[in-house]
mmCIF file with all atom_site columns, C-alpha atoms in Angstrom:
data_model
loop_
_atom_site.group_PDB
_atom_site.id
_atom_site.type_symbol
_atom_site.label_atom_id
_atom_site.label_alt_id
_atom_site.label_comp_id
_atom_site.label_asym_id
_atom_site.label_entity_id
_atom_site.label_seq_id
_atom_site.pdbx_PDB_ins_code
_atom_site.Cartn_x
_atom_site.Cartn_y
_atom_site.Cartn_z
_atom_site.occupancy
_atom_site.B_iso_or_equiv
_atom_site.pdbx_formal_charge
_atom_site.auth_seq_id
_atom_site.auth_comp_id
_atom_site.auth_asym_id
_atom_site.auth_atom_id
_atom_site.pdbx_PDB_model_num
ATOM 1   C CA . UNK A 1 1   ? -278.569 83.714  -119.824 1.00 71.00 ? 1   UNK A CA 1
ATOM 2   C CA . UNK A 1 2   ? -279.252 80.450  -121.808 1.00 77.00 ? 2   UNK A CA 1
ATOM 3   C CA . UNK A 1 3   ? -281.963 80.368  -124.563 1.00 78.00 ? 3   UNK A CA 1
ATOM 4   C CA . UNK A 1 4   ? -284.941 78.469  -123.281 1.00 77.00 ? 4   UNK A CA 1
ATOM 5   C CA . UNK A 1 5   ? -285.555 76.925  -126.764 1.00 77.00 ? 5   UNK A CA 1
ATOM 6   C CA . UNK A 1 6   ? -282.115 75.590  -127.300 1.00 79.00 ? 6   UNK A CA 1
ATOM 7   C CA . UNK A 1 7   ? -279.895 76.147  -124.172 1.00 81.00 ? 7   UNK A CA 1
ATOM 8   C CA . UNK A 1 8   ? -277.487 78.346  -125.723 1.00 81.00 ? 8   UNK A CA 1
ATOM 9   C CA . UNK A 1 9   ? -275.748 81.311  -124.048 1.00 83.00 ? 9   UNK A CA 1
ATOM 10  C CA . UNK A 1 10  ? -277.353 84.647  -125.231 1.00 83.00 ? 10  UNK A CA 1
ATOM 11  C CA . UNK A 1 11  ? -274.689 87.388  -125.724 1.00 82.00 ? 11  UNK A CA 1
ATOM 12  C CA . UNK A 1 12  ? -274.920 91.048  -125.639 1.00 82.00 ? 12  UNK A CA 1
ATOM 13  C CA . UNK A 1 13  ? -277.780 91.534  -123.208 1.00 89.00 ? 13  UNK A CA 1
ATOM 14  C CA . UNK A 1 14  ? -278.404 94.743  -121.098 1.00 92.00 ? 14  UNK A CA 1
ATOM 15  C CA . UNK A 1 15  ? -279.252 93.517  -117.472 1.00 95.00 ? 15  UNK A CA 1
ATOM 16  C CA . UNK A 1 16  ? -279.928 95.518  -114.756 1.00 96.00 ? 16  UNK A CA 1
ATOM 17  C CA . UNK A 1 17  ? -280.644 94.706  -111.111 1.00 96.00 ? 17  UNK A CA 1
ATOM 18  C CA . UNK A 1 18  ? -282.164 96.485  -108.381 1.00 97.00 ? 18  UNK A CA 1
ATOM 19  C CA . UNK A 1 19  ? -281.949 95.587  -104.509 1.00 96.00 ? 19  UNK A CA 1
ATOM 20  C CA . UNK A 1 20  ? -284.808 96.615  -102.332 1.00 96.00 ? 20  UNK A CA 1
ATOM 21  C CA . UNK A 1 21  ? -285.452 96.417  -98.622  1.00 95.00 ? 21  UNK A CA 1
ATOM 22  C CA . UNK A 1 22  ? -288.990 96.797  -98.289  1.00 92.00 ? 22  UNK A CA 1
ATOM 23  C CA . UNK A 1 23  ? -290.100 99.633  -100.693 1.00 92.00 ? 23  UNK A CA 1
ATOM 24  C CA . UNK A 1 24  ? -286.721 101.425 -100.120 1.00 95.00 ? 24  UNK A CA 1
ATOM 25  C CA . UNK A 1 25  ? -284.473 101.079 -103.187 1.00 96.00 ? 25  UNK A CA 1
ATOM 26  C CA . UNK A 1 26  ? -280.944 100.244 -101.924 1.00 95.00 ? 26  UNK A CA 1
ATOM 27  C CA . UNK A 1 27  ? -279.074 100.177 -105.179 1.00 95.00 ? 27  UNK A CA 1
ATOM 28  C CA . UNK A 1 28  ? -279.146 99.520  -108.982 1.00 96.00 ? 28  UNK A CA 1
ATOM 29  C CA . UNK A 1 29  ? -276.379 97.951  -110.879 1.00 95.00 ? 29  UNK A CA 1
ATOM 30  C CA . UNK A 1 30  ? -275.758 96.566  -114.258 1.00 95.00 ? 30  UNK A CA 1
ATOM 31  C CA . UNK A 1 31  ? -274.650 93.141  -114.866 1.00 94.00 ? 31  UNK A CA 1
ATOM 32  C CA . UNK A 1 32  ? -271.798 93.184  -117.498 1.00 93.00 ? 32  UNK A CA 1
ATOM 33  C CA . UNK A 1 33  ? -271.046 90.359  -119.777 1.00 90.00 ? 33  UNK A CA 1
ATOM 34  C CA . UNK A 1 34  ? -268.239 88.244  -118.378 1.00 88.00 ? 34  UNK A CA 1
ATOM 35  C CA . UNK A 1 35  ? -265.839 86.116  -120.369 1.00 85.00 ? 35  UNK A CA 1
ATOM 36  C CA . UNK A 1 36  ? -264.659 83.105  -118.625 1.00 78.00 ? 36  UNK A CA 1
ATOM 37  C CA . UNK A 1 37  ? -262.511 80.183  -120.345 1.00 79.00 ? 37  UNK A CA 1
ATOM 38  C CA . UNK A 1 38  ? -265.234 77.569  -119.185 1.00 80.00 ? 38  UNK A CA 1
ATOM 39  C CA . UNK A 1 39  ? -268.319 79.689  -118.810 1.00 82.00 ? 39  UNK A CA 1
ATOM 40  C CA . UNK A 1 40  ? -269.664 82.902  -120.074 1.00 86.00 ? 40  UNK A CA 1
ATOM 41  C CA . UNK A 1 41  ? -272.016 84.610  -117.751 1.00 88.00 ? 41  UNK A CA 1
ATOM 42  C CA . UNK A 1 42  ? -273.325 88.122  -116.395 1.00 91.00 ? 42  UNK A CA 1
ATOM 43  C CA . UNK A 1 43  ? -272.425 89.443  -113.040 1.00 90.00 ? 43  UNK A CA 1
ATOM 44  C CA . UNK A 1 44  ? -270.992 91.851  -110.591 1.00 89.00 ? 44  UNK A CA 1
ATOM 45  C CA . UNK A 1 45  ? -269.815 92.251  -107.033 1.00 85.00 ? 45  UNK A CA 1
ATOM 46  C CA . UNK A 1 46  ? -272.094 94.683  -104.814 1.00 85.00 ? 46  UNK A CA 1
ATOM 47  C CA . UNK A 1 47  ? -271.911 95.492  -101.189 1.00 84.00 ? 47  UNK A CA 1
ATOM 48  C CA . UNK A 1 48  ? -275.300 94.354  -99.370  1.00 87.00 ? 48  UNK A CA 1
ATOM 49  C CA . UNK A 1 49  ? -275.853 96.259  -96.161  1.00 86.00 ? 49  UNK A CA 1
ATOM 50  C CA . UNK A 1 50  ? -276.582 92.910  -94.214  1.00 89.00 ? 50  UNK A CA 1
ATOM 51  C CA . UNK A 1 51  ? -278.519 90.085  -94.012  1.00 90.00 ? 51  UNK A CA 1
ATOM 52  C CA . UNK A 1 52  ? -281.816 89.956  -95.761  1.00 84.00 ? 52  UNK A CA 1
ATOM 53  C CA . UNK A 1 53  ? -284.436 89.387  -96.738  1.00 94.00 ? 53  UNK A CA 1
ATOM 54  C CA . UNK A 1 54  ? -284.228 91.524  -99.846  1.00 96.00 ? 54  UNK A CA 1
ATOM 55  C CA . UNK A 1 55  ? -286.294 91.836  -103.081 1.00 97.00 ? 55  UNK A CA 1
ATOM 56  C CA . UNK A 1 56  ? -284.343 91.579  -106.213 1.00 96.00 ? 56  UNK A CA 1
ATOM 57  C CA . UNK A 1 57  ? -285.747 93.163  -109.426 1.00 97.00 ? 57  UNK A CA 1
ATOM 58  C CA . UNK A 1 58  ? -284.314 92.346  -112.734 1.00 96.00 ? 58  UNK A CA 1
ATOM 59  C CA . UNK A 1 59  ? -284.750 93.874  -116.174 1.00 97.00 ? 59  UNK A CA 1
ATOM 60  C CA . UNK A 1 60  ? -283.303 92.204  -119.227 1.00 94.00 ? 60  UNK A CA 1
ATOM 61  C CA . UNK A 1 61  ? -283.391 94.596  -122.362 1.00 91.00 ? 61  UNK A CA 1
ATOM 62  C CA . UNK A 1 62  ? -283.523 93.320  -125.919 1.00 84.00 ? 62  UNK A CA 1
ATOM 63  C CA . UNK A 1 63  ? -280.252 92.790  -127.620 1.00 80.00 ? 63  UNK A CA 1
ATOM 64  C CA . UNK A 1 64  ? -279.199 95.200  -130.388 1.00 79.00 ? 64  UNK A CA 1
ATOM 65  C CA . UNK A 1 65  ? -278.849 92.232  -132.800 1.00 78.00 ? 65  UNK A CA 1
ATOM 66  C CA . UNK A 1 66  ? -281.243 90.181  -134.577 1.00 72.00 ? 66  UNK A CA 1
ATOM 67  C CA . UNK A 1 67  ? -281.045 86.249  -134.626 1.00 70.00 ? 67  UNK A CA 1
ATOM 68  C CA . UNK A 1 68  ? -280.401 83.978  -137.667 1.00 71.00 ? 68  UNK A CA 1
ATOM 69  C CA . UNK A 1 69  ? -283.937 83.868  -139.371 1.00 70.00 ? 69  UNK A CA 1
ATOM 70  C CA . UNK A 1 70  ? -287.244 86.277  -139.326 1.00 72.00 ? 70  UNK A CA 1
ATOM 71  C CA . UNK A 1 71  ? -289.077 83.711  -136.808 1.00 72.00 ? 71  UNK A CA 1
ATOM 72  C CA . UNK A 1 72  ? -286.490 82.760  -134.169 1.00 70.00 ? 72  UNK A CA 1
ATOM 73  C CA . UNK A 1 73  ? -284.493 86.082  -134.560 1.00 69.00 ? 73  UNK A CA 1
ATOM 74  C CA . UNK A 1 74  ? -287.550 87.877  -132.954 1.00 72.00 ? 74  UNK A CA 1
ATOM 75  C CA . UNK A 1 75  ? -287.616 85.775  -129.735 1.00 74.00 ? 75  UNK A CA 1
ATOM 76  C CA . UNK A 1 76  ? -285.891 88.568  -127.938 1.00 76.00 ? 76  UNK A CA 1
ATOM 77  C CA . UNK A 1 77  ? -287.766 91.634  -129.109 1.00 80.00 ? 77  UNK A CA 1
ATOM 78  C CA . UNK A 1 78  ? -289.469 92.621  -125.959 1.00 85.00 ? 78  UNK A CA 1
ATOM 79  C CA . UNK A 1 79  ? -287.695 93.337  -122.388 1.00 92.00 ? 79  UNK A CA 1
ATOM 80  C CA . UNK A 1 80  ? -288.123 90.878  -119.601 1.00 92.00 ? 80  UNK A CA 1
ATOM 81  C CA . UNK A 1 81  ? -288.921 91.894  -116.049 1.00 96.00 ? 81  UNK A CA 1
ATOM 82  C CA . UNK A 1 82  ? -288.568 89.502  -113.091 1.00 96.00 ? 82  UNK A CA 1
ATOM 83  C CA . UNK A 1 83  ? -289.005 89.961  -109.285 1.00 97.00 ? 83  UNK A CA 1
ATOM 84  C CA . UNK A 1 84  ? -287.553 87.772  -106.581 1.00 96.00 ? 84  UNK A CA 1
ATOM 85  C CA . UNK A 1 85  ? -289.189 88.640  -103.285 1.00 96.00 ? 85  UNK A CA 1
ATOM 86  C CA . UNK A 1 86  ? -288.051 87.979  -99.922  1.00 94.00 ? 86  UNK A CA 1
ATOM 87  C CA . UNK A 1 87  ? -284.692 86.478  -100.881 1.00 93.00 ? 87  UNK A CA 1
ATOM 88  C CA . UNK A 1 88  ? -282.170 85.735  -97.947  1.00 91.00 ? 88  UNK A CA 1
ATOM 89  C CA . UNK A 1 89  ? -278.709 87.217  -98.314  1.00 86.00 ? 89  UNK A CA 1
ATOM 90  C CA . UNK A 1 90  ? -275.715 86.653  -96.145  1.00 82.00 ? 90  UNK A CA 1
ATOM 91  C CA . UNK A 1 91  ? -272.831 89.134  -96.810  1.00 78.00 ? 91  UNK A CA 1
ATOM 92  C CA . UNK A 1 92  ? -269.402 87.904  -96.884  1.00 77.00 ? 92  UNK A CA 1
ATOM 93  C CA . UNK A 1 93  ? -266.758 86.086  -99.154  1.00 73.00 ? 93  UNK A CA 1
ATOM 94  C CA . UNK A 1 94  ? -267.246 82.591  -100.334 1.00 69.00 ? 94  UNK A CA 1
ATOM 95  C CA . UNK A 1 95  ? -263.851 80.920  -99.769  1.00 72.00 ? 95  UNK A CA 1
ATOM 96  C CA . UNK A 1 96  ? -262.270 79.065  -102.648 1.00 70.00 ? 96  UNK A CA 1
ATOM 97  C CA . UNK A 1 97  ? -262.134 75.577  -102.137 1.00 68.00 ? 97  UNK A CA 1
ATOM 98  C CA . UNK A 1 98  ? -258.684 75.313  -103.853 1.00 68.00 ? 98  UNK A CA 1
ATOM 99  C CA . UNK A 1 99  ? -257.205 78.317  -101.915 1.00 62.00 ? 99  UNK A CA 1
ATOM 100 C CA . UNK A 1 100 ? -254.016 77.438  -100.374 1.00 66.00 ? 100 UNK A CA 1
ATOM 101 C CA . UNK A 1 101 ? -251.328 79.623  -98.617  1.00 63.00 ? 101 UNK A CA 1
ATOM 102 C CA . UNK A 1 102 ? -248.330 80.396  -100.502 1.00 61.00 ? 102 UNK A CA 1
ATOM 103 C CA . UNK A 1 103 ? -244.781 81.322  -99.205  1.00 59.00 ? 103 UNK A CA 1
ATOM 104 C CA . UNK A 1 104 ? -241.660 80.029  -97.621  1.00 58.00 ? 104 UNK A CA 1
ATOM 105 C CA . UNK A 1 105 ? -243.799 77.481  -95.230  1.00 55.00 ? 105 UNK A CA 1
ATOM 106 C CA . UNK A 1 106 ? -246.107 76.195  -97.754  1.00 50.00 ? 106 UNK A CA 1
ATOM 107 C CA . UNK A 1 107 ? -245.924 73.028  -99.650  1.00 52.00 ? 107 UNK A CA 1
ATOM 108 C CA . UNK A 1 108 ? -247.373 74.719  -102.762 1.00 47.00 ? 108 UNK A CA 1
ATOM 109 C CA . UNK A 1 109 ? -245.325 73.601  -105.717 1.00 50.00 ? 109 UNK A CA 1
ATOM 110 C CA . UNK A 1 110 ? -246.879 75.719  -108.502 1.00 46.00 ? 110 UNK A CA 1
#
C-alpha cells in the first residue's frame, strides 16, 4: 500500500479480504505484511474454487502508529473499505519466467 500523497509504502496495516460468489461469502483472509529485498507488500495465497467472476471486498484498518506530525499523521485515522465487483479469476500457478530444471541433465551452473 502506497501513500497517495507521497508514494511511500505504508507499513503495519491491518488488511482483510473477503471473496464472494454472488451473495455467498466463500472466505475471508488477512493480508500479512511481506518483506522482500526489492519490494515490501501485503499478500497471501488462497484457494479459489474455480474461474470467476467473483467480488472482492477489502478492508484496510488504521495503523496503530501515528505519522510524523499532527496534520499528516492523521491521514490514516479511518478504515478504508473497497469493493471490486465481477472480477475474473483463473485458478492455477503462474510459472516463473526464470525457472529452469536442475539435475544431472541440466545446464544449470548455479
